[in-house]
């Protein structure tokens, strides 16, 4: 047990037959045998020799370093194997050991009375036990007469028993046993064996010759017995010798160890116990004449009568008679040498076999010559395994015709323990490694020589070796050479341990390989296929032997890595098994009295016999057969379903793990990879063979298993999409229907034989393709919200503008990206399940239900029928029993004839990518020859993942919530839910909501969508628009919302009572492009969520109220312009106020004056405007704004434009608009009116700042670059400056319109206003202001009597008088400025070359260009320069300030990466000097003329 029966050293093992004695349970029997197996190697030095002098032929003292190897077996070899003895003596059991269970022996001896151990007298009990063992020993000797040793071992016998007969041993339990207990038992057994071998060897030596084995034609055996055998298996005797379900049977006596070819039965006398002393005592089984033979000396061989009749041909050494006698002596020597080999006396074996080989070669006895060489090779291997030096006999070298001829290799010498056989070589013994390597180099030629001798014997002599022996010998040799090849051409200690002891854990791949390994794998394969039984030998080779030979060939091919060849051999094995099993089934049915076609009746009888108590052979056979067929399928790239037995729970207990989604995905990927491996036609053929084999047994589970696997293998293994037409199986429709009918029929038969759990596995994992929740009404679908969303409900200021870009959780649609669908507890939820059938047959679904986890869920059961290549939708309802999270993982489906199992949902199309080449290692096919666990036969390899992305399963997650209210719209104030507006017009309407449920709606929130929202929001998130365009889109979404909820006051507790009502007021705004709108009313029942300080979720339902809207055009801005405006009027008004003080006017007076000015005529209007300029200290200068407005409405509209002055207060305050100047202008239908407005000039500190964004994600979007060409820095700066000044201008101007006939009002959109660079220059105030003033040198006051100021930049001065020119620089910016001042006097209105020639007309004291100290932010600095005008005339003085050094803290505020440049500022108006001679009246006249 555990040893390779076809190992190269198999002839060195003594076969021991172990049988149960008494009532021994199988588990304990196996444990007892395992204890013996631990000591199956016995060293001769540990064996006590037999003390009898006539039994010392195989004494262990002669070679104490040798070892006896035992092959423990619990079954008797087949008769075809026993017929090869004594040619191959190792095949027959020489030792029979009966094992008894000491714990259960009383019940085993007499289970009715148990009289042995229950007797009152203890001594009588021991006598009964001794008598029982004596009878059992005699029974063993009668049942197994050819065995040399018969012993009984009683295990777990802790009580000492005295007086036991010889051959009976007691073995204590493992707890009470010593480490040497089993070893002592095996040594005693070996001692008895060696003693009995002496008797047997002497009987052989007394024989003249031995017949060669013959092929027994027609010897088809049944349970180890030939059909024509006169003997029968030993039956259960009345004395208590019981047999188990694997009895060790006795072979036919026709195949005697010493029998002749005529099949005469050998006598079963006591020849093995009493060695013959004369030829008369030898059985006459080998002599054709039955007459008594005369007595002869022991040293004279007895010749048969057939040889005596050939004496006419002569006598002497060269006669035929002498040749036959020598041949017989050589054959006997070969058997004696095999006995020495079995006894561990390897030197004696080599000597005896070498002499016999020489005799056989000399007499051309090829068959026995080859066998002698075989045994010598085994002896040398045993030498190598025992770490002993040895010498290779010269007879092993090929091409040596005579013993004394020269060898082609003179380096091979023998060990000192073996006598010299006339082989040349040095006298000194070589080392073991050199001898071993020499043997390895010799093995290929030696094996070839042996096989050639077998072939020569078959061709030229009548000694034809049976096919069984020839095939097994070839396989043994090939396995030896394969081991050397896989070990890299060497045979080290690990390899020898694997060869002799079948040791595990040897990693051959780590062994260093030689450059050339001889023989090659191809040569080994060629040699191996010489063992393949030809089809012509099917009549002479029993099916058992043929099966064993083919299986062994497949095993060697697997070790060599030729899996394709192995697959062909296994296919041939199936082809050989199926007809034999069918024939055996017919014969078995006939023996039971049934018609062969009545398989059900025979199957019932088989089931009844295998279901008897203690009968486990049926289950063992079923398990072994399933593993064997699985192994064959693995070779062809088919990994079938797990084994199916009558009790699925006991055969494959991990069905829950097998049906998990992860396991199913892994199987899909595995099967997809296998689609690209191997030929699909070959896979289908081997599956057909497996089905035929299971039907022939019959094995119902195997039929179901491989029928389902064939359908799965033929399938496409893909999940096609909705529009795909692929996925059809590669199996004809008739074959698919036949397999489906076969499954149905087999399931019906299993139920009739009381195996209701025997069902097939469904073959398509993609049965369930989709599961979706069916929403009956969208208005009742709940929407989840976080507790933070309640802040949107508790808004107090109803007029506050809410940012539309901030996430509004209540704007979410029910059908939008909601992660989990929501259902209500204790309410029916309907699901739609999509089923798929890609096969050309009907799939009947007996029942289908939903599978869930997380919450109790009651699913209804449905049944349906899926047609060929059809997709069927089934509606299944379910009720969740409580609130929480519910996950629908798939469906539990019971297909007719298949096991009810879980199917996950594969809602996406999936198809494996085609692989050009798939390696076996990637599929886990490199270890298919190893034993597979019965519970995991469908997995190709553990721990290996295929490099393929498998399909993903879909899990429908449902959130079960509590009851929710239901709100409907009862009334709306708009007729037919429609409204008409003008652009900028607002209108109010109301809606009435009603709660129809007993649950209060204590949360109410309104959201709005309209036709302009999709147009604005996608554009605001695109990359292409510029920053200014994005700002406009965001501004329109923020400040021009189409709908607003007008709440009457502070109402934090917004709720609709159960069965109550509530009215809401909505304001609508007319916008271009507004055609429809939707009011989304989100309501729900919060309960205690609002009061909790947790992050509990709450749920709402959504009521949509749709409105039809019509918006017509009103007043629109056509064009605009900005021009500079002189500051003289402002200077005169300030001068007039200073000269004539008045009381401050109130805001009401200012508003009244503004209104009067607006309603007056244009001339009076401008006089009023000019009269107000300069009165505000913050308005230094003004510019003129021109607006062209067009009336597109068919009725007159009055436009009102308000301009507010600069104020230090916040611009969001409403107070500055109370003092705003308003202009009213009526515009007729279709007309365009131009309106002139005086706008104060504006100063912006950082006009080049980045354009802001009104969206909350502006910081994220500022890094998004446009895909278009990047603008130049100068252009970007100009764009930003125009943007900021435009926004500042629009913050001071607003416009409204009114239709006086209907009193409809609205606002006019001025966002279309556009500013150019020229307009920005007119509106902008510079960072550095330069002002020039003239005063007398003697008096710093400008109000000198000789100097007259006509305007802010015009003076009348006298000539020939020293005056002072004061230049005032004011820094408006927030950064310091280091200026360089340049003054340029010139003649006014003269050419450039003449204007600058003033050296004789205008004199000054100082320099015109000078660098001034640093000017702090907001500071001013005055620079004086004295001058004198020498002659009358008109002069002008210009001033330019240039930045000497850039002192700005943020030099790259624009963020454009450009280097800052020095700035230059100049006077907007030069200072004009009118010089006159100092005559009386000149100055006054000049002043009057100027005025």
Short mmCIF file of C-alpha atoms in Angstrom, two decimals, residues 72-225:
data_model
loop_
_atom_site.label_atom_id
_atom_site.label_comp_id
_atom_site.label_asym_id
_atom_site.label_seq_id
_atom_site.Cartn_x
_atom_site.Cartn_y
_atom_site.Cartn_z
CA UNK A 72 1.57 -4.94 1.72
CA UNK A 73 -1.64 -5.61 -0.18
CA UNK A 74 -5.19 -6.24 0.94
CA UNK A 75 -6.29 -7.94 -2.27
CA UNK A 76 -5.07 -10.99 -4.12
CA UNK A 77 -3.51 -10.42 -7.54
CA UNK A 78 -5.42 -11.38 -10.65
CA UNK A 79 -5.04 -14.84 -12.09
CA UNK A 80 -3.21 -13.42 -15.10
CA UNK A 81 -0.56 -12.08 -12.73
CA UNK A 82 -0.32 -15.28 -10.71
CA UNK A 83 0.15 -17.26 -13.94
CA UNK A 84 3.52 -15.53 -14.44
CA UNK A 85 5.05 -17.26 -11.39
CA UNK A 86 7.73 -18.52 -10.95
CA UNK A 87 9.01 -16.56 -13.98
CA UNK A 88 8.14 -13.44 -12.00
CA UNK A 89 7.95 -14.74 -8.47
CA UNK A 90 7.38 -11.35 -6.89
CA UNK A 91 3.82 -11.26 -8.24
CA UNK A 92 2.55 -14.01 -5.93
CA UNK A 93 2.00 -13.40 -2.20
CA UNK A 94 4.62 -15.32 -0.24
CA UNK A 95 3.28 -14.15 3.11
CA UNK A 96 -0.31 -14.14 4.35
CA UNK A 97 -1.08 -12.14 7.49
CA UNK A 98 -4.52 -12.25 9.07
CA UNK A 99 -5.29 -9.22 11.23
CA UNK A 100 -7.64 -9.53 14.17
CA UNK A 101 -9.00 -6.73 16.32
CA UNK A 102 -8.39 -7.53 19.94
CA UNK A 103 -11.08 -5.12 21.07
CA UNK A 104 -13.82 -6.72 18.96
CA UNK A 105 -12.53 -10.29 18.75
CA UNK A 106 -15.24 -11.67 21.00
CA UNK A 107 -17.94 -10.42 18.67
CA UNK A 108 -15.93 -11.59 15.68
CA UNK A 109 -15.59 -15.19 16.90
CA UNK A 110 -19.14 -15.76 17.98
CA UNK A 111 -21.28 -12.73 17.83
CA UNK A 112 -24.29 -14.59 19.16
CA UNK A 113 -22.93 -15.81 22.49
CA UNK A 114 -19.47 -14.29 22.76
CA UNK A 115 -18.51 -17.34 24.76
CA UNK A 116 -14.75 -16.77 24.74
CA UNK A 117 -14.54 -13.73 26.94
CA UNK A 118 -17.85 -14.15 28.70
CA UNK A 119 -17.07 -17.54 30.19
CA UNK A 120 -16.83 -17.79 33.93
CA UNK A 121 -13.59 -19.74 33.83
CA UNK A 122 -10.82 -17.51 32.48
CA UNK A 123 -8.54 -20.42 31.60
CA UNK A 124 -11.27 -21.90 29.53
CA UNK A 125 -11.52 -18.59 27.71
CA UNK A 126 -7.84 -18.66 26.82
CA UNK A 127 -8.22 -22.25 25.60
CA UNK A 128 -11.08 -21.24 23.36
CA UNK A 129 -9.05 -18.33 21.99
CA UNK A 130 -6.05 -20.58 21.34
CA UNK A 131 -8.24 -23.12 19.61
CA UNK A 132 -9.73 -20.36 17.47
CA UNK A 133 -6.32 -19.14 16.35
CA UNK A 134 -5.16 -22.70 15.60
CA UNK A 135 -8.19 -23.29 13.45
CA UNK A 136 -7.68 -19.97 11.72
CA UNK A 137 -4.04 -20.83 10.92
CA UNK A 138 -5.07 -24.16 9.44
CA UNK A 139 -7.73 -22.39 7.43
CA UNK A 140 -5.18 -19.94 6.09
CA UNK A 141 -2.85 -22.77 5.06
CA UNK A 142 -5.69 -24.48 3.24
CA UNK A 143 -6.97 -21.32 1.53
CA UNK A 144 -3.50 -20.08 0.54
CA UNK A 145 -1.34 -23.18 0.01
CA UNK A 146 1.27 -21.41 -2.13
CA UNK A 147 2.17 -18.89 0.53
CA UNK A 148 5.34 -19.66 2.44
CA UNK A 149 4.35 -17.95 5.70
CA UNK A 150 0.95 -17.82 7.39
CA UNK A 151 0.64 -15.61 10.46
CA UNK A 152 -2.00 -13.95 12.60
CA UNK A 153 -1.54 -10.54 14.22
CA UNK A 154 -4.01 -9.49 16.91
CA UNK A 155 -3.84 -5.72 17.29
CA UNK A 156 -4.85 -3.66 20.30
CA UNK A 157 -4.38 -6.62 22.57
CA UNK A 158 -3.27 -5.01 25.78
CA UNK A 159 -3.89 -8.11 27.95
CA UNK A 160 -1.05 -10.69 27.88
CA UNK A 161 -2.23 -14.03 26.55
CA UNK A 162 -0.17 -17.13 27.09
CA UNK A 163 -0.19 -20.37 25.18
CA UNK A 164 -0.83 -18.93 21.74
CA UNK A 165 0.17 -21.17 18.83
CA UNK A 166 3.20 -20.42 16.70
CA UNK A 167 2.49 -17.83 14.09
CA UNK A 168 0.14 -15.76 16.28
CA UNK A 169 1.39 -12.41 17.54
CA UNK A 170 -0.24 -9.86 19.81
CA UNK A 171 0.30 -6.16 19.17
CA UNK A 172 -0.60 -3.66 21.91
CA UNK A 173 -2.40 -0.44 21.20
CA UNK A 174 -0.29 2.52 20.02
CA UNK A 175 -0.43 4.06 23.48
CA UNK A 176 1.10 0.98 25.08
CA UNK A 177 3.38 -0.04 22.25
CA UNK A 178 7.07 0.58 22.17
CA UNK A 179 8.92 2.11 19.26
CA UNK A 180 10.21 -1.33 18.28
CA UNK A 181 6.95 -3.29 18.63
CA UNK A 182 5.97 -3.29 14.96
CA UNK A 183 9.62 -3.59 13.91
CA UNK A 184 10.01 -6.73 16.05
CA UNK A 185 6.89 -8.20 14.47
CA UNK A 186 8.21 -7.58 10.96
CA UNK A 187 11.62 -9.01 11.88
CA UNK A 188 10.01 -12.21 13.19
CA UNK A 189 7.96 -12.40 10.02
CA UNK A 190 11.12 -11.98 7.94
CA UNK A 191 12.90 -14.69 9.90
CA UNK A 192 10.10 -17.16 9.17
CA UNK A 193 10.06 -16.14 5.52
CA UNK A 194 13.78 -16.65 5.04
CA UNK A 195 13.55 -20.09 6.64
CA UNK A 196 10.68 -21.17 4.42
CA UNK A 197 12.51 -19.79 1.37
CA UNK A 198 15.19 -22.39 1.94
CA UNK A 199 12.68 -25.20 1.62
CA UNK A 200 11.14 -23.68 -1.45
CA UNK A 201 14.53 -23.03 -3.10
CA UNK A 202 15.67 -26.58 -2.56
CA UNK A 203 12.47 -27.86 -4.13
CA UNK A 204 13.22 -25.70 -7.15
CA UNK A 205 16.78 -26.88 -7.39
CA UNK A 206 15.51 -30.43 -7.52
CA UNK A 207 13.53 -29.70 -10.65
CA UNK A 208 15.13 -30.25 -14.08
CA UNK A 209 13.55 -27.21 -15.74
CA UNK A 210 10.84 -24.62 -15.53
CA UNK A 211 8.34 -23.79 -18.19
CA UNK A 212 8.11 -20.33 -19.57
CA UNK A 213 4.86 -18.41 -18.94
CA UNK A 214 2.19 -18.74 -21.59
CA UNK A 215 -0.59 -16.44 -22.58
CA UNK A 216 -3.88 -17.77 -21.25
CA UNK A 217 -6.32 -17.20 -24.06
CA UNK A 218 -9.75 -16.24 -23.01
CA UNK A 219 -8.76 -15.92 -19.39
CA UNK A 220 -11.05 -13.06 -18.71
CA UNK A 221 -11.16 -13.00 -14.95
CA UNK A 222 -13.98 -11.98 -12.71
CA UNK A 223 -13.05 -10.72 -9.25
CA UNK A 224 -9.61 -12.35 -9.57
CA UNK A 225 -10.77 -15.79 -10.72
#
